[in-house]
Coordinates of C-alpha atoms in Angstrom, one line a residue:
M13 CA -18.4 232.6 104.2
I14 CA -15.5 231.1 102.2
A15 CA -15.9 228.6 99.4
V16 CA -15.0 225.4 101.2
D17 CA -17.2 222.3 101.3
R18 CA -17.6 219.9 104.1
F19 CA -14.7 217.5 104.5
T20 CA -15.6 214.0 103.1
G21 CA -12.1 212.6 102.7
G22 CA -9.8 210.9 105.2
S23 CA -11.6 207.6 105.3
K24 CA -8.5 205.6 104.3
A25 CA -6.3 207.4 106.8
M26 CA -8.9 206.9 109.5
T27 CA -9.3 203.2 108.7
V28 CA -5.5 202.7 108.7
A29 CA -5.0 204.7 112.0
G30 CA -7.9 202.8 113.6
A31 CA -6.6 199.4 112.5
L32 CA -3.1 200.2 113.8
G33 CA -4.6 201.4 117.0
V34 CA -6.6 198.3 117.6
L35 CA -3.7 196.1 116.6
G36 CA -1.3 198.0 118.9
L37 CA -3.7 197.7 121.9
V38 CA -4.3 194.0 121.3
L39 CA -0.6 193.4 121.2
T40 CA -0.1 195.4 124.3
I41 CA -2.7 193.2 126.0
V42 CA -0.6 190.2 124.9
G43 CA 2.4 191.9 126.4
F44 CA 0.4 192.5 129.7
V45 CA -0.3 188.7 129.9
L46 CA 3.5 188.0 129.5
D47 CA 4.9 190.8 131.6
P48 CA 2.2 193.0 133.3
Q49 CA 4.5 195.6 134.8
K50 CA 6.5 196.4 131.7
A51 CA 3.3 196.5 129.6
M52 CA 1.6 198.9 132.1
F53 CA 4.7 201.2 132.1
S54 CA 4.7 201.1 128.3
Y55 CA 1.0 201.9 128.2
L56 CA 1.5 204.9 130.6
F57 CA 4.2 206.1 128.2
G58 CA 1.9 206.1 125.2
F59 CA -1.1 207.4 127.0
S60 CA 0.6 210.3 128.7
Y61 CA 2.3 211.3 125.4
W62 CA -0.8 211.5 123.3
L63 CA -3.2 212.8 126.0
G64 CA -0.8 215.7 126.8
I65 CA -1.1 216.8 123.1
A66 CA -4.9 216.6 123.2
V67 CA -5.2 218.6 126.4
A68 CA -2.6 221.1 125.3
S69 CA -4.7 221.7 122.2
I70 CA -7.7 222.6 124.4
I71 CA -5.6 225.0 126.3
M72 CA -4.3 226.5 123.0
V73 CA -7.8 227.2 121.8
A74 CA -8.8 228.7 125.1
I75 CA -5.7 231.0 125.2
F76 CA -6.3 232.2 121.6
H77 CA -9.9 233.0 122.4
T78 CA -8.9 234.8 125.5
A79 CA -6.3 236.9 123.7
K80 CA -8.7 237.5 120.8
V81 CA -6.1 236.3 118.3
K82 CA -7.4 236.6 114.7
W83 CA -4.6 235.2 112.5
I84 CA -5.0 231.7 114.0
T85 CA -8.7 231.4 112.9
V86 CA -7.9 229.4 109.8
L87 CA -6.0 226.9 111.9
R88 CA -8.4 226.8 114.9
R89 CA -10.6 224.0 113.7
T90 CA -7.7 221.6 113.7
M91 CA -6.8 222.5 117.2
E92 CA -10.5 222.2 118.3
T93 CA -10.6 218.7 116.8
M94 CA -7.3 217.6 118.4
G95 CA -8.7 218.8 121.7
S96 CA -12.0 217.1 121.3
S97 CA -10.3 213.8 120.9
V98 CA -9.9 213.8 124.7
I99 CA -13.2 212.1 124.9
F100 CA -11.6 208.9 123.6
F101 CA -8.9 209.1 126.3
A102 CA -11.7 208.8 128.9
V103 CA -11.9 205.2 127.7
L104 CA -8.2 204.8 127.1
V105 CA -7.5 205.7 130.7
L106 CA -9.4 202.7 132.0
P107 CA -6.3 200.3 131.8
I108 CA -4.3 202.7 133.9
L109 CA -7.1 202.8 136.5
A110 CA -7.3 199.0 136.5
G111 CA -3.5 198.5 136.6
V112 CA -2.5 201.0 139.3
K113 CA -0.8 198.3 141.4
Y114 CA 1.7 197.7 138.7
L115 CA 2.6 201.4 138.3
F116 CA 2.4 203.3 141.6
P117 CA 4.3 202.3 144.7
W118 CA 1.9 204.1 147.0
V119 CA -1.0 201.8 146.2
D120 CA 0.5 199.0 148.3
A121 CA 3.6 200.6 149.8
P122 CA 4.5 197.9 152.4
N123 CA 4.6 195.2 149.8
W124 CA 6.1 197.2 146.9
V125 CA 9.3 195.8 145.5
F126 CA 11.3 198.3 143.4
P127 CA 11.7 197.1 139.9
G128 CA 15.3 196.4 138.8
T129 CA 16.4 195.7 142.4
E130 CA 17.1 192.6 144.5
G131 CA 13.9 192.8 146.5
V132 CA 14.4 196.4 147.8
K133 CA 11.4 197.8 149.6
F134 CA 10.5 201.0 151.3
T135 CA 12.2 201.5 154.7
E136 CA 10.1 202.2 157.8
V137 CA 11.0 205.9 157.7
E138 CA 9.9 206.1 154.0
L139 CA 6.7 204.3 154.8
H140 CA 6.1 206.8 157.6
H141 CA 6.6 209.7 155.1
L142 CA 4.2 208.1 152.7
H143 CA 1.6 207.7 155.4
H144 CA 1.6 211.5 155.6
K145 CA 0.7 211.7 151.9
H146 CA -2.2 209.2 152.3
P147 CA -4.9 211.8 152.3
Y148 CA -3.9 212.6 148.7
L149 CA -2.4 209.3 147.6
N150 CA -5.2 206.9 148.1
L151 CA -7.2 205.1 145.4
T152 CA -10.6 206.6 146.2
F153 CA -9.4 210.2 145.8
F154 CA -7.2 209.1 142.9
Y155 CA -10.3 207.9 141.0
I156 CA -12.3 211.0 141.9
R157 CA -9.5 213.2 140.5
Q158 CA -9.5 211.3 137.2
A159 CA -13.2 211.9 136.9
I160 CA -12.7 215.6 137.6
Y161 CA -9.9 215.9 135.0
F162 CA -11.8 214.2 132.2
F163 CA -15.1 216.0 133.0
T164 CA -13.2 219.3 132.8
W165 CA -11.4 218.5 129.6
I166 CA -14.4 217.1 127.8
F167 CA -16.8 219.8 129.0
V168 CA -14.4 222.7 127.9
S169 CA -13.5 221.1 124.6
S170 CA -17.1 220.2 123.7
R171 CA -18.3 223.7 124.5
L172 CA -15.6 225.5 122.5
R173 CA -15.8 223.2 119.5
G174 CA -19.6 222.9 119.7
W175 CA -20.1 226.6 119.4
S176 CA -17.6 226.9 116.6
V177 CA -19.2 224.1 114.6
Q178 CA -22.7 225.5 115.3
Q179 CA -21.5 228.8 113.8
D180 CA -20.7 227.1 110.5
T181 CA -24.4 226.8 110.0
S182 CA -26.0 229.7 111.8
G183 CA -23.3 232.3 111.4
E184 CA -24.4 233.9 114.7
L185 CA -21.9 236.5 116.0
E186 CA -23.0 235.7 119.5
L187 CA -21.4 232.3 119.3
T188 CA -18.0 234.0 118.9
A189 CA -18.8 236.2 121.9
K190 CA -19.7 233.1 123.9
Q191 CA -16.4 231.4 123.1
R192 CA -14.5 234.6 124.2
R193 CA -16.4 234.9 127.4
F194 CA -16.1 231.2 128.3
A195 CA -12.4 230.6 127.4
P196 CA -10.8 232.9 130.1
G197 CA -12.8 231.3 132.9
S198 CA -11.8 227.8 131.7
L199 CA -8.1 228.4 131.7
P200 CA -7.5 228.1 135.5
F201 CA -9.3 224.8 135.5
L202 CA -7.4 223.5 132.5
A203 CA -4.1 224.6 134.1
L204 CA -4.9 222.9 137.4
T205 CA -6.2 219.7 135.9
I206 CA -3.2 219.1 133.6
T207 CA -0.8 220.0 136.5
F208 CA -2.4 217.5 138.9
A209 CA -2.8 214.9 136.2
A210 CA 1.0 215.1 135.7
F211 CA 1.5 214.7 139.4
D212 CA -0.8 211.7 139.5
W213 CA 0.4 209.8 136.4
L214 CA 4.1 210.7 136.3
M215 CA 5.4 212.2 139.5
T216 CA 3.9 209.6 141.9
L217 CA 5.8 206.9 140.1
T218 CA 8.4 208.0 142.6
P219 CA 6.0 209.1 145.4
L220 CA 8.6 210.4 147.9
W221 CA 9.9 212.9 145.3
Q222 CA 8.1 216.1 144.5
S223 CA 8.5 219.2 142.3
T224 CA 6.0 222.0 142.3
I225 CA 6.8 222.8 138.6
F226 CA 6.6 219.3 137.4
G227 CA 3.2 219.9 135.9
V228 CA 4.5 222.9 134.0
Y229 CA 7.3 220.8 132.6
Y230 CA 4.8 218.2 131.3
F231 CA 2.6 220.9 130.0
C232 CA 5.2 222.9 128.0
G233 CA 6.5 219.7 126.4
S234 CA 3.0 218.8 125.4
F235 CA 2.2 222.3 124.2
L236 CA 5.3 222.3 122.0
S237 CA 4.3 218.9 120.5
A238 CA 0.7 220.2 119.9
F239 CA 2.1 223.0 117.7
C240 CA 4.2 220.4 115.9
V241 CA 1.1 218.3 115.2
V242 CA -0.8 221.3 113.9
T243 CA 2.1 222.1 111.6
I244 CA 2.3 218.6 110.2
A245 CA -1.5 218.3 109.8
T246 CA -1.7 221.6 108.0
V247 CA 1.1 220.8 105.6
N248 CA -0.7 217.6 104.7
A249 CA -4.2 219.0 104.5
Q250 CA -3.9 219.8 100.8
G251 CA -6.5 217.5 99.3
K252 CA -10.2 218.1 98.5
D253 CA -11.8 220.4 101.0
G254 CA -8.7 220.5 103.1
Y255 CA -7.7 223.8 104.6
G256 CA -4.0 223.6 103.9
S257 CA -4.3 225.5 100.6
L258 CA -5.8 228.4 102.6
V259 CA -2.8 228.7 104.9
T260 CA -0.1 231.2 103.9
T261 CA 3.6 231.3 104.6
A262 CA 2.8 234.0 107.2
H263 CA 0.8 231.4 109.2
Y264 CA 3.6 228.9 109.0
H265 CA 6.1 231.5 110.1
N266 CA 4.0 232.1 113.2
L267 CA 3.8 228.4 113.9
G268 CA 7.5 228.2 113.6
K269 CA 7.9 231.0 116.0
L270 CA 5.6 229.3 118.5
M271 CA 7.6 226.1 118.2
F272 CA 10.8 228.1 118.8
A273 CA 9.3 229.9 121.8
F274 CA 8.2 226.7 123.5
T275 CA 11.4 225.0 122.8
A276 CA 13.1 227.7 124.8
F277 CA 10.3 227.6 127.4
W278 CA 10.7 223.9 127.8
A279 CA 14.5 224.3 128.4
Y280 CA 13.9 227.1 130.9
I281 CA 11.4 225.0 133.0
A282 CA 13.7 222.0 132.7
F283 CA 16.7 223.9 133.9
S284 CA 14.7 225.8 136.6
Q285 CA 13.5 222.5 138.1
F286 CA 17.0 220.9 138.0
F287 CA 18.8 224.0 139.4
L288 CA 16.5 224.4 142.3
I289 CA 16.7 220.8 143.3
W290 CA 20.5 220.7 142.7
A291 CA 21.0 223.8 144.8
A292 CA 18.8 222.6 147.7
N293 CA 20.5 219.2 147.6
L294 CA 17.8 217.6 149.8
P295 CA 18.1 213.8 149.9
E296 CA 14.4 213.2 149.2
E297 CA 14.6 215.4 146.1
A298 CA 18.2 214.9 144.7
G299 CA 17.8 211.1 144.2
W300 CA 15.4 211.6 141.2
Y301 CA 18.0 213.6 139.3
R302 CA 20.9 211.6 140.5
L303 CA 19.5 208.5 138.9
R304 CA 19.1 210.4 135.6
I305 CA 22.4 212.4 135.4
T306 CA 24.8 209.7 136.6
G307 CA 25.5 206.2 135.3
P308 CA 23.7 204.6 132.4
W309 CA 20.9 207.2 132.2
L310 CA 23.3 210.1 131.6
P311 CA 23.4 209.7 127.8
V312 CA 19.6 210.0 127.6
S313 CA 19.8 213.2 129.7
L314 CA 22.4 214.6 127.4
S315 CA 20.4 213.7 124.4
L316 CA 17.6 215.8 125.7
L317 CA 19.9 218.8 126.3
F318 CA 21.3 218.6 122.8
G319 CA 18.4 217.0 120.9
Q320 CA 15.4 218.6 122.6
F321 CA 16.8 222.0 123.1
L322 CA 20.0 223.1 121.4
L323 CA 19.5 221.5 118.0
P324 CA 15.9 222.6 117.4
F325 CA 16.6 226.0 119.1
F326 CA 19.3 226.9 116.6
T327 CA 17.5 225.3 113.7
L328 CA 14.3 227.3 114.3
L329 CA 16.3 230.6 114.5
S330 CA 16.3 230.5 110.7
R331 CA 13.5 232.7 109.3
K332 CA 13.9 231.1 105.9
L333 CA 13.2 227.6 107.3
K334 CA 10.0 228.9 109.0
L335 CA 8.8 230.1 105.7
Q336 CA 9.2 226.7 104.1
P337 CA 6.3 224.4 105.2
R338 CA 7.8 221.1 104.2
R339 CA 11.1 221.8 106.0
L340 CA 9.3 223.1 109.0
S341 CA 7.2 219.9 109.2
V342 CA 10.4 217.9 109.2
V343 CA 11.6 219.8 112.2
A344 CA 8.1 219.2 113.8
V345 CA 8.4 215.5 113.3
Y346 CA 11.9 215.5 114.9
I347 CA 10.6 217.5 117.9
L348 CA 7.8 214.9 118.3
V349 CA 10.4 212.1 118.4
M350 CA 12.4 214.0 121.0
H351 CA 9.3 214.5 123.1
A352 CA 8.8 210.7 123.1
V353 CA 12.4 210.5 124.4
D354 CA 11.5 213.0 127.1
M355 CA 8.5 211.0 128.2
Y356 CA 10.6 207.9 128.2
W357 CA 13.2 209.7 130.4
L358 CA 10.4 210.7 132.8
I359 CA 8.7 207.3 133.1
W360 CA 11.1 204.5 132.4
P361 CA 13.8 205.0 135.1
A362 CA 11.1 204.1 137.7
L363 CA 10.9 200.7 136.0
S364 CA 14.5 200.3 135.0
P365 CA 16.8 202.2 137.4
Q366 CA 19.8 200.2 136.3
G367 CA 19.8 201.9 132.9
P368 CA 17.8 202.4 129.7
S369 CA 16.0 199.3 128.4
F370 CA 13.6 198.5 125.7
H371 CA 10.4 196.4 125.8
W372 CA 8.4 195.8 122.6
T373 CA 5.2 197.0 124.2
L374 CA 6.6 200.6 124.2
I375 CA 6.0 200.5 120.4
T376 CA 2.6 198.7 120.5
A377 CA 1.2 200.9 123.3
F378 CA 2.4 204.1 121.6
V379 CA 1.0 203.1 118.2
G380 CA -2.2 201.7 119.8
V381 CA -3.1 204.8 121.8
G382 CA -1.9 207.2 119.0
G383 CA -3.8 205.3 116.3
I384 CA -7.1 205.4 118.3
A385 CA -6.6 209.2 118.9
V386 CA -5.8 210.0 115.3
A387 CA -8.7 207.8 114.0
G388 CA -11.0 209.5 116.5
A389 CA -9.9 213.0 115.4
L390 CA -10.4 212.1 111.7
W391 CA -13.8 210.7 112.4
Q392 CA -14.9 213.9 114.1
T393 CA -13.6 215.9 111.1
R394 CA -15.5 214.0 108.5
G395 CA -18.8 215.7 107.4
R396 CA -17.7 219.0 108.8
Y397 CA -15.8 222.1 107.6
T398 CA -12.1 222.0 108.2
V399 CA -12.1 225.8 108.9
P400 CA -14.7 227.9 110.8
V401 CA -16.2 229.2 107.6
K402 CA -18.6 231.7 109.2
D403 CA -16.3 233.0 111.9
P404 CA -16.4 236.8 111.7
Y405 CA -12.6 236.9 111.6
I406 CA -11.9 234.2 109.0
S407 CA -11.5 236.7 106.1
E408 CA -9.0 238.6 108.2
S409 CA -7.1 235.4 109.0
L410 CA -6.9 234.5 105.4
R411 CA -5.5 237.9 104.5
Y412 CA -3.0 237.8 107.3
V413 CA 0.5 239.1 106.6
Q414 CA 3.5 239.5 108.9
P415 CA 3.4 242.9 110.6

């Protein structure tokens, strides 16, 4: 066991985050009263951004257990806590479930008027095509799927974190074995649920468009962002009983390499999706990209190419930067900002096809959902160790050096 006490700090940060979260949500409710549809799209933006990071953290923990990775042990508790915050999203999803008619055209397709148009509705042919999707796109099955998603995420995160926290007291080696047996079996369920959640919340904003790798696109952006959050949290966890002082430059270097790898992976998936749709040139598929790569939305698309891929890719090539935690955390913050641009690019054209626009609830919803998530994570951290102190591989993790 290492000489670290239970974490008793963070109360101020938790209070501030919680207050900002409540204030943001209250202001978003005000925005809903004034303009329901824009407020709901803004809420979906904030919700899908922060939830993706939470679910990606669960998947990260499961992958590292499956691969029996030892160097990550000192960082694992942060990822476990980020993942366990998904329980708060089970409540935060309720506004989306209640406001589906403002978001998804398939809910009442015959009467849906496309936002930003002069009363344009679905044609008879399009309604016929949507009818064929009714077995999947109906409210009953939609609500059932949401229950399945959150049950899976909460169950997996609570199991993995619960065993890890229990080991802090008991020190049982069997608890490590349980985590390593449980994690591989959970991965297919985690992968399927985040994929179909992306379909449900984001892809069905344009229900006649489909992409089989859309879920992977959402996942890899969220995965990249989760590594960024871990990096930022670690750099700032330097206070009393924080784990940041235990983390070496070798750990930061690995985090930087993972950020670099998933920057490239995000670009690969983004290009693969675009290229396949562009090459096929099918009318029901090409329109989604045509809206985004022509006209007023083109600058946003180009900003993702240069800002989400090229700039961080070449920046993270530097080994020296990855060995400097503060500079690496600045890059992490930048990538998180670009991920927000990416989510805006995915969601907002369905509301504003005539071009990029801004509504103040984008800020309030983002801060509201994020504040509640951060406050919840800090609340779960208080009174517990910030590292798995009796994990059999913690000493090896603390002594980790680059091979």
